[in-house]
Coordinates of N, CA and C in Angstrom, one line a residue:
M25 N -32.1 -29.0 -15.9 CA -32.5 -27.8 -15.1 C -32.9 -26.7 -16.0
N26 N -34.1 -26.1 -15.9 CA -34.5 -25.0 -16.8 C -34.0 -23.7 -16.2
K27 N -34.2 -22.6 -17.1 CA -33.6 -21.3 -16.8 C -34.2 -20.8 -15.5
Q28 N -35.4 -20.9 -15.2 CA -36.0 -20.4 -13.9 C -35.4 -21.1 -12.7
S29 N -35.2 -22.4 -12.8 CA -34.6 -23.1 -11.7 C -33.1 -22.6 -11.4
I30 N -32.4 -22.4 -12.5 CA -31.0 -21.9 -12.4 C -31.0 -20.5 -11.8
I31 N -31.9 -19.6 -12.2 CA -32.0 -18.3 -11.6 C -32.3 -18.4 -10.1
K32 N -33.3 -19.2 -9.8 CA -33.7 -19.4 -8.4 C -32.5 -19.8 -7.5
E33 N -31.7 -20.8 -8.0 CA -30.5 -21.3 -7.3 C -29.5 -20.2 -7.1
L34 N -29.2 -19.5 -8.2 CA -28.2 -18.4 -8.2 C -28.6 -17.4 -7.1
K35 N -29.9 -17.0 -7.1 CA -30.3 -16.0 -6.1 C -30.2 -16.6 -4.7
A36 N -30.4 -17.8 -4.5 CA -30.3 -18.4 -3.2 C -28.9 -18.4 -2.7
H37 N -27.9 -18.5 -3.6 CA -26.5 -18.5 -3.2 C -25.9 -17.1 -3.2
K38 N -26.6 -16.2 -3.8 CA -26.0 -14.8 -3.9 C -26.5 -14.1 -2.6
K39 N -25.7 -14.3 -1.6 CA -26.2 -13.9 -0.2 C -25.5 -12.9 0.5
Q40 N -24.6 -12.2 -0.2 CA -23.8 -11.1 0.4 C -24.6 -9.8 0.3
P41 N -25.3 -9.3 1.3 CA -26.2 -8.1 1.1 C -25.5 -6.8 0.8
Y42 N -24.2 -6.7 1.2 CA -23.5 -5.4 0.9 C -22.4 -5.5 -0.2
L43 N -22.4 -6.5 -0.9 CA -21.4 -6.7 -2.0 C -21.8 -5.9 -3.2
D44 N -21.5 -4.6 -3.2 CA -21.9 -3.7 -4.3 C -20.6 -3.3 -5.0
Y45 N -20.4 -3.8 -6.2 CA -19.1 -3.5 -6.9 C -19.0 -2.0 -7.3
R46 N -20.0 -1.3 -7.2 CA -19.9 0.2 -7.4 C -18.8 0.8 -6.4
L47 N -18.8 0.2 -5.2 CA -17.8 0.7 -4.3 C -16.4 0.6 -4.8
K48 N -16.1 -0.5 -5.4 CA -14.7 -0.8 -6.0 C -14.4 0.2 -7.1
R49 N -15.4 0.4 -8.0 CA -15.2 1.3 -9.2 C -15.1 2.7 -8.7
N50 N -15.9 3.1 -7.8 CA -15.9 4.5 -7.3 C -14.7 4.8 -6.5
T51 N -14.2 3.8 -5.8 CA -12.9 4.0 -5.0 C -11.7 4.3 -6.0
E52 N -11.7 3.6 -7.1 CA -10.7 3.8 -8.1 C -10.7 5.2 -8.7
V53 N -12.0 5.7 -8.9 CA -12.1 7.0 -9.4 C -11.7 8.0 -8.4
F54 N -12.1 7.8 -7.1 CA -11.7 8.7 -6.0 C -10.1 8.7 -5.9
T55 N -9.5 7.6 -6.0 CA -8.0 7.5 -5.9 C -7.3 8.3 -7.0
D56 N -7.8 8.1 -8.2 CA -7.3 8.9 -9.3 C -7.4 10.4 -9.1
T57 N -8.6 10.8 -8.7 CA -8.9 12.2 -8.4 C -7.9 12.7 -7.4
L58 N -7.7 12.0 -6.3 CA -6.8 12.4 -5.2 C -5.4 12.6 -5.8
F59 N -4.9 11.6 -6.6 CA -3.6 11.7 -7.0 C -3.4 12.9 -7.9
Y60 N -4.3 13.1 -8.8 CA -4.2 14.3 -9.7 C -4.3 15.6 -9.0
T61 N -5.1 15.6 -8.0 CA -5.3 16.8 -7.2 C -4.0 17.2 -6.5
L62 N -3.3 16.2 -6.0 CA -2.0 16.5 -5.3 C -0.9 16.8 -6.2
F63 N -0.8 16.3 -7.4 CA 0.4 16.3 -8.2 C 0.2 17.0 -9.6
D64 N -0.9 16.9 -10.2 CA -1.0 17.4 -11.6 C -1.1 19.0 -11.6
I65 N -0.2 19.7 -12.3 CA -0.2 21.1 -12.3 C -1.5 21.7 -13.0
N66 N -2.1 21.0 -13.9 CA -3.3 21.5 -14.6 C -4.6 21.2 -13.9
T67 N -4.5 20.5 -12.7 CA -5.7 20.1 -12.0 C -5.9 21.1 -10.9
S68 N -7.1 21.8 -10.8 CA -7.4 22.8 -9.8 C -7.6 22.2 -8.5
V69 N -6.8 22.6 -7.5 CA -7.1 22.1 -6.1 C -8.4 22.6 -5.6
E70 N -8.7 23.9 -5.8 CA -10.0 24.4 -5.3 C -11.2 23.7 -5.9
T71 N -11.2 23.4 -7.2 CA -12.3 22.7 -7.8 C -12.4 21.2 -7.3
N72 N -11.2 20.6 -7.3 CA -11.2 19.1 -7.0 C -11.5 18.8 -5.5
I73 N -11.2 19.7 -4.6 CA -11.6 19.5 -3.2 C -13.1 19.2 -3.1
D74 N -13.9 20.0 -3.8 CA -15.3 19.8 -3.8 C -15.7 18.5 -4.5
I75 N -15.0 18.2 -5.6 CA -15.3 17.0 -6.3 C -15.0 15.8 -5.4
L76 N -13.8 15.8 -4.7 CA -13.4 14.8 -3.8 C -14.4 14.5 -2.7
E77 N -14.9 15.6 -2.2 CA -15.9 15.5 -1.1 C -17.2 14.8 -1.6
A78 N -17.6 15.1 -2.8 CA -18.8 14.5 -3.3 C -18.5 13.0 -3.6
Q79 N -17.3 12.7 -4.1 CA -17.0 11.3 -4.4 C -16.9 10.5 -3.1
F80 N -16.4 11.2 -2.0 CA -16.2 10.5 -0.7 C -17.6 10.2 -0.1
D81 N -18.5 11.2 -0.3 CA -19.9 11.0 0.2 C -20.5 9.7 -0.4
E82 N -20.2 9.5 -1.7 CA -20.7 8.3 -2.4 C -20.1 7.0 -1.8
L83 N -18.8 7.1 -1.5 CA -18.1 5.9 -0.9 C -18.7 5.6 0.5
I84 N -19.0 6.7 1.2 CA -19.6 6.5 2.6 C -20.9 5.8 2.4
N85 N -21.7 6.3 1.5 CA -23.1 5.7 1.3 C -23.0 4.2 1.0
L86 N -21.9 3.8 0.3 CA -21.8 2.4 -0.2 C -21.1 1.6 0.9
A87 N -20.2 2.2 1.7 CA -19.3 1.4 2.5 C -19.6 1.5 4.0
C88 N -20.3 2.6 4.4 CA -20.5 2.8 5.9 C -21.8 2.2 6.3
W89 N -21.8 0.9 6.6 CA -23.0 0.2 6.9 C -23.5 0.4 8.4
E90 N -22.6 0.8 9.3 CA -22.9 1.0 10.7 C -23.5 2.4 10.8
T91 N -24.8 2.5 10.8 CA -25.5 3.8 10.8 C -25.2 4.6 12.1
S92 N -24.8 3.9 13.1 CA -24.6 4.6 14.4 C -23.3 5.4 14.4
R93 N -22.4 5.1 13.4 CA -21.1 5.7 13.4 C -21.1 7.0 12.6
P94 N -20.4 8.0 13.1 CA -20.4 9.3 12.4 C -19.4 9.3 11.2
C95 N -19.8 8.5 10.1 CA -18.9 8.3 9.0 C -18.6 9.6 8.2
K96 N -19.6 10.5 8.2 CA -19.5 11.8 7.5 C -18.3 12.6 8.0
K97 N -18.0 12.5 9.3 CA -16.9 13.3 9.9 C -15.5 12.8 9.5
V98 N -15.5 11.6 8.9 CA -14.2 11.1 8.5 C -13.6 12.0 7.5
W99 N -14.4 12.5 6.6 CA -13.9 13.4 5.5 C -13.2 14.6 6.1
E100 N -13.8 15.2 7.1 CA -13.2 16.4 7.7 C -11.8 16.1 8.3
N101 N -11.7 15.0 8.9 CA -10.4 14.6 9.5 C -9.4 14.3 8.3
Y102 N -9.9 13.6 7.3 CA -9.0 13.2 6.2 C -8.5 14.4 5.4
I103 N -9.3 15.3 5.1 CA -8.8 16.4 4.3 C -7.8 17.3 5.0
S104 N -7.9 17.3 6.3 CA -7.0 18.1 7.1 C -5.6 17.5 7.1
E105 N -5.5 16.1 6.8 CA -4.3 15.4 6.7 C -3.6 15.5 5.4
L106 N -4.3 15.9 4.3 CA -3.7 15.9 3.0 C -2.4 16.7 2.8
P107 N -2.3 17.9 3.4 CA -1.0 18.6 3.3 C 0.1 17.9 3.9
N108 N -0.1 17.2 5.0 CA 1.0 16.4 5.7 C 1.3 15.2 4.8
I109 N 0.3 14.6 4.2 CA 0.6 13.5 3.3 C 1.4 13.9 2.1
L110 N 1.1 15.0 1.5 CA 1.8 15.5 0.4 C 3.2 15.9 0.7
E111 N 3.4 16.4 1.9 CA 4.8 16.7 2.4 C 5.6 15.5 2.4
K112 N 5.1 14.4 3.0 CA 5.8 13.1 3.1 C 6.1 12.5 1.7
L113 N 5.1 12.7 0.8 CA 5.3 12.1 -0.5 C 6.4 12.9 -1.3
N114 N 6.5 14.1 -1.1 CA 7.6 14.9 -1.7 C 8.9 14.4 -1.2
L115 N 9.0 14.1 0.1 CA 10.2 13.5 0.6 C 10.5 12.1 0.0
D116 N 9.5 11.3 -0.2 CA 9.7 10.0 -0.8 C 10.3 10.2 -2.2
A117 N 9.7 11.2 -3.0 CA 10.1 11.4 -4.4 C 11.6 11.9 -4.4
E118 N 12.0 12.8 -3.4 CA 13.3 13.3 -3.3 C 14.3 12.1 -3.0
A119 N 13.9 11.2 -2.1 CA 14.7 10.1 -1.8 C 15.0 9.2 -3.0
I120 N 14.0 9.0 -3.8 CA 14.2 8.2 -5.1 C 15.2 8.9 -6.0
L121 N 14.9 10.3 -6.2 CA 15.8 11.0 -7.1 C 17.2 11.0 -6.6
N122 N 17.4 11.1 -5.3 CA 18.8 11.1 -4.7 C 19.5 9.8 -4.7
C123 N 18.7 8.7 -4.6 CA 19.3 7.4 -4.5 C 19.5 6.6 -5.8
D124 N 18.6 6.9 -6.7 CA 18.7 6.1 -8.0 C 19.5 6.9 -9.1
P125 N 20.6 6.3 -9.5 CA 21.4 7.0 -10.5 C 20.7 7.0 -11.9
A126 N 19.6 6.2 -12.0 CA 18.9 6.1 -13.3 C 17.8 7.2 -13.4
S127 N 17.5 7.9 -12.3 CA 16.5 8.9 -12.3 C 17.0 10.2 -12.9
L128 N 16.3 10.7 -13.9 CA 16.8 11.8 -14.7 C 16.2 13.1 -14.2
S129 N 15.1 13.1 -13.5 CA 14.5 14.3 -13.0 C 13.4 14.0 -12.0
I130 N 13.0 14.9 -11.2 CA 12.0 14.7 -10.2 C 10.6 14.5 -10.9
Q131 N 10.4 15.1 -12.0 CA 9.2 14.8 -12.8 C 9.1 13.4 -13.2
E132 N 10.2 12.8 -13.6 CA 10.2 11.4 -14.0 C 9.8 10.5 -12.8
V133 N 10.3 10.8 -11.6 CA 9.9 10.1 -10.4 C 8.4 10.1 -10.2
Y134 N 7.8 11.3 -10.2 CA 6.4 11.4 -10.0 C 5.5 10.6 -11.0
M135 N 6.0 10.7 -12.3 CA 5.1 10.2 -13.4 C 5.5 8.8 -13.8
A136 N 6.7 8.3 -13.6 CA 7.1 7.0 -14.2 C 7.6 6.0 -13.2
Y137 N 7.7 6.2 -11.9 CA 8.2 5.3 -11.0 C 7.0 4.5 -10.3
P138 N 6.8 3.2 -10.6 CA 5.7 2.5 -9.9 C 5.9 2.4 -8.4
G139 N 7.1 2.4 -7.9 CA 7.3 2.4 -6.5 C 6.8 3.6 -5.8
F140 N 7.0 4.8 -6.5 CA 6.5 6.0 -5.9 C 4.9 6.0 -5.9
Y141 N 4.4 5.6 -7.0 CA 2.9 5.5 -7.1 C 2.3 4.6 -6.0
A142 N 2.9 3.5 -5.8 CA 2.4 2.5 -4.7 C 2.6 3.2 -3.4
I143 N 3.7 3.9 -3.1 CA 3.8 4.5 -1.8 C 2.8 5.6 -1.6
A144 N 2.6 6.4 -2.7 CA 1.6 7.5 -2.7 C 0.2 7.0 -2.3
I145 N -0.2 5.9 -3.0 CA -1.6 5.4 -2.7 C -1.6 4.8 -1.3
Y146 N -0.5 4.2 -0.9 CA -0.5 3.7 0.5 C -0.7 4.8 1.5
R147 N 0.1 5.9 1.4 CA 0.0 7.0 2.3 C -1.4 7.6 2.3
L148 N -2.0 7.7 1.2 CA -3.4 8.3 1.1 C -4.4 7.3 1.7
A149 N -4.1 6.0 1.6 CA -5.0 5.0 2.2 C -4.8 4.9 3.7
N150 N -3.6 5.0 4.2 CA -3.2 4.7 5.6 C -4.0 5.6 6.5
V151 N -4.1 6.9 6.2 CA -4.8 7.8 7.0 C -6.3 7.4 7.2
L152 N -6.9 7.0 6.1 CA -8.3 6.5 6.2 C -8.4 5.2 7.0
Y153 N -7.4 4.4 6.9 CA -7.4 3.1 7.7 C -7.3 3.5 9.2
K154 N -6.5 4.4 9.5 CA -6.4 4.8 11.0 C -7.6 5.5 11.5
E155 N -8.5 6.0 10.5 CA -9.7 6.6 10.9 C -10.8 5.5 11.3
G156 N -10.5 4.3 11.0 CA -11.4 3.2 11.3 C -12.4 3.0 10.2
F157 N -11.9 3.3 8.9 CA -12.8 3.2 7.7 C -12.1 2.2 6.8
P158 N -12.0 0.9 7.1 CA -11.0 0.0 6.5 C -11.2 -0.5 5.1
L159 N -12.4 -0.6 4.6 CA -12.6 -1.2 3.3 C -12.2 -0.4 2.2
V160 N -12.5 0.9 2.2 CA -12.0 1.8 1.1 C -10.5 1.9 1.0
P161 N -9.8 2.1 2.1 CA -8.3 2.1 2.0 C -7.8 0.7 1.4
R162 N -8.4 -0.4 1.8 CA -8.0 -1.7 1.3 C -8.2 -1.7 -0.2
L163 N -9.3 -1.2 -0.7 CA -9.5 -1.1 -2.1 C -8.6 -0.2 -2.9
M164 N -8.2 0.9 -2.2 CA -7.2 1.8 -2.8 C -5.9 1.2 -3.0
T165 N -5.4 0.5 -2.0 CA -4.0 -0.1 -2.1 C -4.1 -1.3 -3.1
E166 N -5.3 -2.0 -3.1 CA -5.4 -3.1 -4.1 C -5.4 -2.5 -5.5
Y167 N -6.0 -1.4 -5.7 CA -5.9 -0.7 -7.0 C -4.5 -0.4 -7.4
A168 N -3.7 0.1 -6.5 CA -2.3 0.4 -6.8 C -1.5 -1.0 -7.0
H169 N -1.9 -2.0 -6.2 CA -1.3 -3.3 -6.4 C -1.5 -3.8 -7.8
R170 N -2.7 -3.7 -8.3 CA -3.0 -4.1 -9.7 C -2.2 -3.4 -10.7
Q171 N -1.9 -2.2 -10.5 CA -1.2 -1.4 -11.5 C 0.3 -1.5 -11.4
T172 N 0.8 -1.8 -10.2 CA 2.3 -1.7 -10.0 C 2.9 -3.1 -9.6
G173 N 2.1 -4.0 -9.1 CA 2.7 -5.2 -8.6 C 3.2 -5.1 -7.2
V174 N 2.9 -4.0 -6.5 CA 3.4 -3.7 -5.1 C 2.2 -3.8 -4.2
D175 N 2.2 -4.7 -3.2 CA 1.1 -5.0 -2.3 C 1.5 -4.5 -0.9
I176 N 1.0 -3.3 -0.6 CA 1.3 -2.7 0.7 C -0.1 -2.6 1.4
N177 N -0.2 -3.3 2.5 CA -1.4 -3.2 3.3 C -1.6 -1.8 3.9
P178 N -2.7 -1.2 3.9 CA -2.9 0.1 4.4 C -2.7 0.3 5.8
G179 N -2.6 -0.8 6.6 CA -2.4 -0.8 8.0 C -0.9 -0.7 8.4
A180 N 0.0 -0.9 7.4 CA 1.4 -0.9 7.7 C 1.8 0.5 8.2
T181 N 2.9 0.6 8.9 CA 3.5 1.9 9.4 C 4.8 2.2 8.7
I182 N 4.9 3.3 7.9 CA 6.0 3.6 7.1 C 6.5 5.0 7.4
G183 N 7.8 5.1 7.7 CA 8.3 6.4 8.0 C 8.7 7.3 6.8
E184 N 9.5 8.3 7.0 CA 9.8 9.2 5.9 C 10.9 8.7 4.9
S185 N 10.8 9.3 3.7 CA 11.8 9.1 2.7 C 12.0 7.6 2.4
F186 N 10.9 7.0 2.0 CA 10.9 5.5 1.7 C 11.1 5.4 0.2
F187 N 11.8 4.4 -0.2 CA 12.1 4.1 -1.6 C 12.0 2.7 -1.9
I188 N 11.1 2.4 -2.9 CA 11.0 1.0 -3.5 C 11.5 1.1 -4.9
D189 N 12.6 0.4 -5.1 CA 13.3 0.4 -6.5 C 12.8 -0.7 -7.3
H190 N 12.4 -0.4 -8.5 CA 11.8 -1.4 -9.5 C 10.5 -1.9 -9.1
A191 N 10.2 -2.0 -7.8 CA 8.8 -2.2 -7.3 C 8.3 -3.6 -7.4
T192 N 8.2 -4.2 -8.6 CA 7.3 -5.4 -8.8 C 7.6 -6.5 -7.8
G193 N 6.5 -7.0 -7.3 CA 6.6 -8.2 -6.4 C 6.8 -7.9 -4.9
V194 N 6.8 -6.6 -4.5 CA 7.0 -6.3 -3.1 C 5.7 -6.5 -2.3
V195 N 5.9 -7.1 -1.1 CA 4.7 -7.4 -0.2 C 5.1 -6.8 1.1
I196 N 4.2 -5.9 1.7 CA 4.4 -5.4 3.0 C 3.1 -5.6 3.8
G197 N 3.2 -6.4 4.9 CA 2.1 -6.8 5.6 C 1.5 -5.7 6.5
E198 N 0.3 -6.0 7.0 CA -0.5 -5.1 7.8 C 0.2 -4.5 9.0
T199 N 0.9 -5.3 9.8 CA 1.6 -4.8 11.0 C 3.1 -4.6 10.9
A200 N 3.6 -4.5 9.7 CA 5.0 -4.2 9.4 C 5.2 -2.7 9.9
V201 N 6.4 -2.5 10.4 CA 6.8 -1.1 10.8 C 8.1 -0.9 10.0
I202 N 8.1 0.2 9.2 CA 9.3 0.6 8.4 C 9.6 2.0 8.9
K203 N 10.8 2.2 9.4 CA 11.2 3.6 9.8 C 11.8 4.4 8.7
D204 N 12.6 5.4 9.0 CA 13.0 6.4 8.0 C 14.1 6.0 7.2
H205 N 14.1 6.5 5.9 CA 15.2 6.3 5.0 C 15.5 4.9 4.7
V206 N 14.5 4.1 4.5 CA 14.6 2.7 4.1 C 14.5 2.5 2.6
K207 N 15.3 1.7 2.0 CA 15.3 1.4 0.6 C 15.1 -0.1 0.4
I208 N 14.1 -0.5 -0.4 CA 13.9 -1.9 -0.7 C 13.8 -2.1 -2.2
Y209 N 14.2 -3.3 -2.7 CA 14.2 -3.6 -4.1 C 13.0 -4.6 -4.4
Q210 N 12.9 -4.9 -5.7 CA 11.8 -5.8 -6.2 C 11.8 -7.1 -5.5
G211 N 10.6 -7.7 -5.3 CA 10.5 -9.0 -4.8 C 10.6 -9.2 -3.3
V212 N 10.8 -8.1 -2.5 CA 11.0 -8.2 -1.1 C 9.7 -8.5 -0.4
T213 N 9.7 -9.4 0.6 CA 8.5 -9.7 1.3 C 8.8 -9.4 2.8
L214 N 7.9 -8.6 3.4 CA 7.9 -8.4 4.8 C 6.6 -9.0 5.3
G215 N 6.7 -10.3 5.8 CA 5.5 -11.0 6.0 C 5.4 -11.7 7.4
A216 N 4.4 -12.5 7.5 CA 4.2 -13.2 8.8 C 4.8 -14.6 8.7
L217 N 5.1 -15.2 9.9 CA 5.7 -16.5 9.9 C 4.6 -17.6 9.5
F218 N 3.4 -17.4 9.9 CA 2.3 -18.2 9.5 C 1.0 -17.5 9.6
V219 N 0.0 -18.0 9.0 CA -1.3 -17.3 9.0 C -2.3 -18.1 9.9
N220 N -2.9 -17.4 10.8 CA -4.0 -17.9 11.6 C -4.9 -16.8 12.1
K221 N -6.2 -17.0 11.9 CA -7.1 -15.9 12.2 C -7.0 -15.4 13.6
S222 N -6.6 -16.3 14.6 CA -6.5 -15.9 16.0 C -5.4 -14.8 16.2
L223 N -4.5 -14.6 15.2 CA -3.4 -13.7 15.3 C -3.8 -12.3 14.8
K224 N -5.1 -12.1 14.6 CA -5.6 -10.8 13.9 C -5.1 -9.6 14.6
K225 N -5.1 -9.5 15.9 CA -4.8 -8.3 16.7 C -3.3 -8.3 17.2
T226 N -2.5 -9.2 16.7 CA -1.1 -9.3 17.2 C -0.2 -8.8 16.1
K227 N 1.0 -8.4 16.4 CA 2.0 -7.9 15.5 C 2.6 -9.1 14.8
R228 N 2.3 -9.3 13.5 CA 2.7 -10.5 12.8 C 3.9 -10.3 11.8
H229 N 4.2 -9.0 11.5 CA 5.1 -8.6 10.5 C 6.3 -7.9 11.1
P230 N 7.5 -7.9 10.4 CA 8.7 -7.4 11.0 C 8.8 -5.9 11.1
T231 N 9.8 -5.5 11.9 CA 10.1 -4.0 12.0 C 11.5 -3.8 11.4
I232 N 11.5 -2.8 10.5 CA 12.7 -2.4 9.8 C 13.1 -1.0 10.3
E233 N 14.3 -1.0 11.0 CA 14.8 0.3 11.6 C 15.3 1.2 10.5
S234 N 15.7 2.4 10.8 CA 16.1 3.4 9.9 C 17.4 3.1 9.1
N235 N 17.5 3.6 7.9 CA 18.7 3.5 7.1 C 19.0 2.1 6.7
V236 N 18.0 1.2 6.5 CA 18.2 -0.1 6.1 C 18.0 -0.3 4.6
T237 N 18.8 -1.1 3.9 CA 18.7 -1.4 2.5 C 18.4 -2.9 2.4
I238 N 17.3 -3.3 1.7 CA 17.0 -4.7 1.5 C 16.9 -5.0 0.0
Y239 N 17.8 -5.9 -0.4 CA 18.0 -6.2 -1.8 C 17.0 -7.2 -2.3
A240 N 16.9 -7.4 -3.6 CA 15.9 -8.1 -4.3 C 15.6 -9.5 -3.8
N241 N 14.3 -9.8 -3.7 CA 13.8 -11.1 -3.3 C 14.2 -11.6 -1.9
A242 N 14.6 -10.7 -1.0 CA 14.8 -11.0 0.4 C 13.4 -11.2 1.0
T243 N 13.4 -12.2 2.0 CA 12.1 -12.5 2.7 C 12.4 -12.3 4.2
I244 N 11.6 -11.5 4.8 CA 11.8 -11.2 6.3 C 10.5 -11.4 6.9
L245 N 10.4 -12.4 7.9 CA 9.1 -12.8 8.4 C 9.1 -12.7 10.0
G246 N 7.9 -12.4 10.5 CA 7.7 -12.5 11.9 C 7.6 -11.2 12.6
G247 N 6.6 -11.1 13.5 CA 6.3 -9.9 14.3 C 7.4 -9.5 15.3
E248 N 8.2 -10.4 15.7 CA 9.3 -10.1 16.6 C 10.6 -9.9 15.9
T249 N 10.6 -10.0 14.6 CA 11.9 -9.9 13.9 C 12.2 -8.4 13.7
V250 N 13.3 -7.9 14.1 CA 13.7 -6.5 13.9 C 15.0 -6.5 13.2
I251 N 15.1 -5.7 12.1 CA 16.3 -5.4 11.4 C 16.9 -4.1 11.9
G252 N 18.0 -4.2 12.5 CA 18.6 -3.1 13.1 C 19.1 -2.0 12.1
E253 N 19.1 -0.8 12.6 CA 19.4 0.4 11.7 C 20.8 0.2 11.1
N254 N 20.9 0.9 9.9 CA 22.1 0.9 9.1 C 22.5 -0.5 8.6
S255 N 21.6 -1.4 8.6 CA 21.9 -2.8 8.1 C 21.7 -2.9 6.6
T256 N 22.3 -3.9 6.0 CA 22.1 -4.2 4.6 C 21.7 -5.7 4.5
I257 N 20.6 -6.0 3.9 CA 20.1 -7.4 3.7 C 20.3 -7.7 2.2
G258 N 21.1 -8.7 2.0 CA 21.4 -9.1 0.6 C 20.2 -9.8 -0.1
G259 N 20.3 -9.9 -1.4 CA 19.3 -10.5 -2.2 C 19.1 -12.0 -1.9
N260 N 17.8 -12.4 -1.9 CA 17.5 -13.8 -1.7 C 17.7 -14.3 -0.2
A261 N 18.0 -13.4 0.7 CA 18.1 -13.8 2.1 C 16.8 -14.2 2.7
W262 N 16.8 -15.1 3.6 CA 15.6 -15.5 4.3 C 15.8 -15.4 5.8
L263 N 15.0 -14.4 6.4 CA 15.2 -14.1 7.8 C 14.0 -14.3 8.6
T264 N 14.1 -15.0 9.8 CA 13.0 -15.1 10.7 C 13.5 -14.7 12.1
E265 N 14.7 -14.2 12.2 CA 15.2 -13.7 13.5 C 15.8 -12.3 13.3
S266 N 15.9 -11.6 14.4 CA 16.4 -10.2 14.4 C 17.8 -10.2 14.0
V267 N 18.2 -9.0 13.5 CA 19.5 -8.7 13.1 C 20.0 -7.4 13.8
P268 N 21.1 -7.4 14.4 CA 21.6 -6.2 15.1 C 21.9 -5.0 14.2
A269 N 22.0 -3.8 14.7 CA 22.3 -2.7 13.9 C 23.7 -2.8 13.2
N270 N 23.8 -2.2 12.1 CA 25.1 -2.1 11.4 C 25.5 -3.5 10.8
S271 N 24.5 -4.4 10.6 CA 24.9 -5.7 10.1 C 24.8 -5.8 8.6
T272 N 25.5 -6.8 8.0 CA 25.4 -7.1 6.6 C 25.0 -8.6 6.5
V273 N 23.9 -8.9 5.9 CA 23.4 -10.3 5.8 C 23.3 -10.6 4.4
F274 N 23.8 -11.8 4.0 CA 23.8 -12.2 2.6 C 23.6 -13.7 2.5
H275 N 23.0 -14.0 1.4 CA 22.8 -15.4 1.0 C 23.9 -15.9 0.1
T276 N 24.5 -17.0 0.4 CA 25.5 -17.6 -0.5 C 25.0 -18.8 -1.2
P277 N 24.8 -18.6 -2.5 CA 24.3 -19.7 -3.3 C 25.4 -20.7 -3.7
E278 N 25.0 -21.9 -4.0 CA 25.9 -22.9 -4.5 C 25.9 -22.8 -6.0
I279 N 26.9 -22.4 -6.6 CA 26.9 -22.3 -8.1 C 27.9 -23.3 -8.7
K280 N 27.3 -24.1 -9.6 CA 28.1 -25.1 -10.3 C 28.1 -24.8 -11.8
I281 N 29.2 -24.6 -12.4 CA 29.3 -24.3 -13.8 C 29.9 -25.5 -14.5
K282 N 29.1 -26.0 -15.4 CA 29.6 -27.2 -16.2 C 30.0 -26.7 -17.6
T283 N 31.2 -27.0 -17.9 CA 31.7 -26.6 -19.3 C 31.8 -27.9 -20.1
N284 N 31.4 -27.7 -21.3 CA 31.5 -28.8 -22.3 C 32.8 -28.7 -23.1
V285 N 33.6 -29.8 -23.1 CA 34.9 -29.8 -23.8 C 34.6 -30.3 -25.2

């Protein structure tokens, strides 16, 4: 096969008309600008609000393919939510500082905790998701996933003062509901019992009530599964059924120690 034939075949199979990877790169730049605007003391809020609007306009041009929809108005709604998002993120940071004995300062939480960063990008993406602008928030949380190892779908519902400790390997599905003052550790999965496209509009992921702690590598599955408030789920537990409030659930491993004489 000669070069021209190869090119012809590649073009024939390259059939996604809107697959423009500038959208991915530009979303990452927009996400970084957002984060610095909210937190960095040397970044001018006044200047960056205009920069963010221009960056968002570019995202709209790349991602808003339904010309009948008023995508331009999404920015006006989004910017009005930023103070509320920042207020929630400050509560998340304080929860980390108050819960983790290893945290030395609030500045350390903002700059060095991957769990906080993942929560921050989720909260910034979730508002856009609820505006009906799904691809950009999905790219935002995937950007955070790549940097932190935490995969939070932007459609999840997460309450106040949320803490992910150590972060890596956490998965939170699209229809998961997490209420206030919940703490989870690395490797926790809040997932679906099984995957089927027909379940798209159903609640597939669990509900975690307030003041629950879920330890490392626990797996909680199913849209009807509810973890009652004030409960503790031990490491490596596997749950597909609800747990009443004030429960302690733990996995008991079989440990055999062989000693050589």
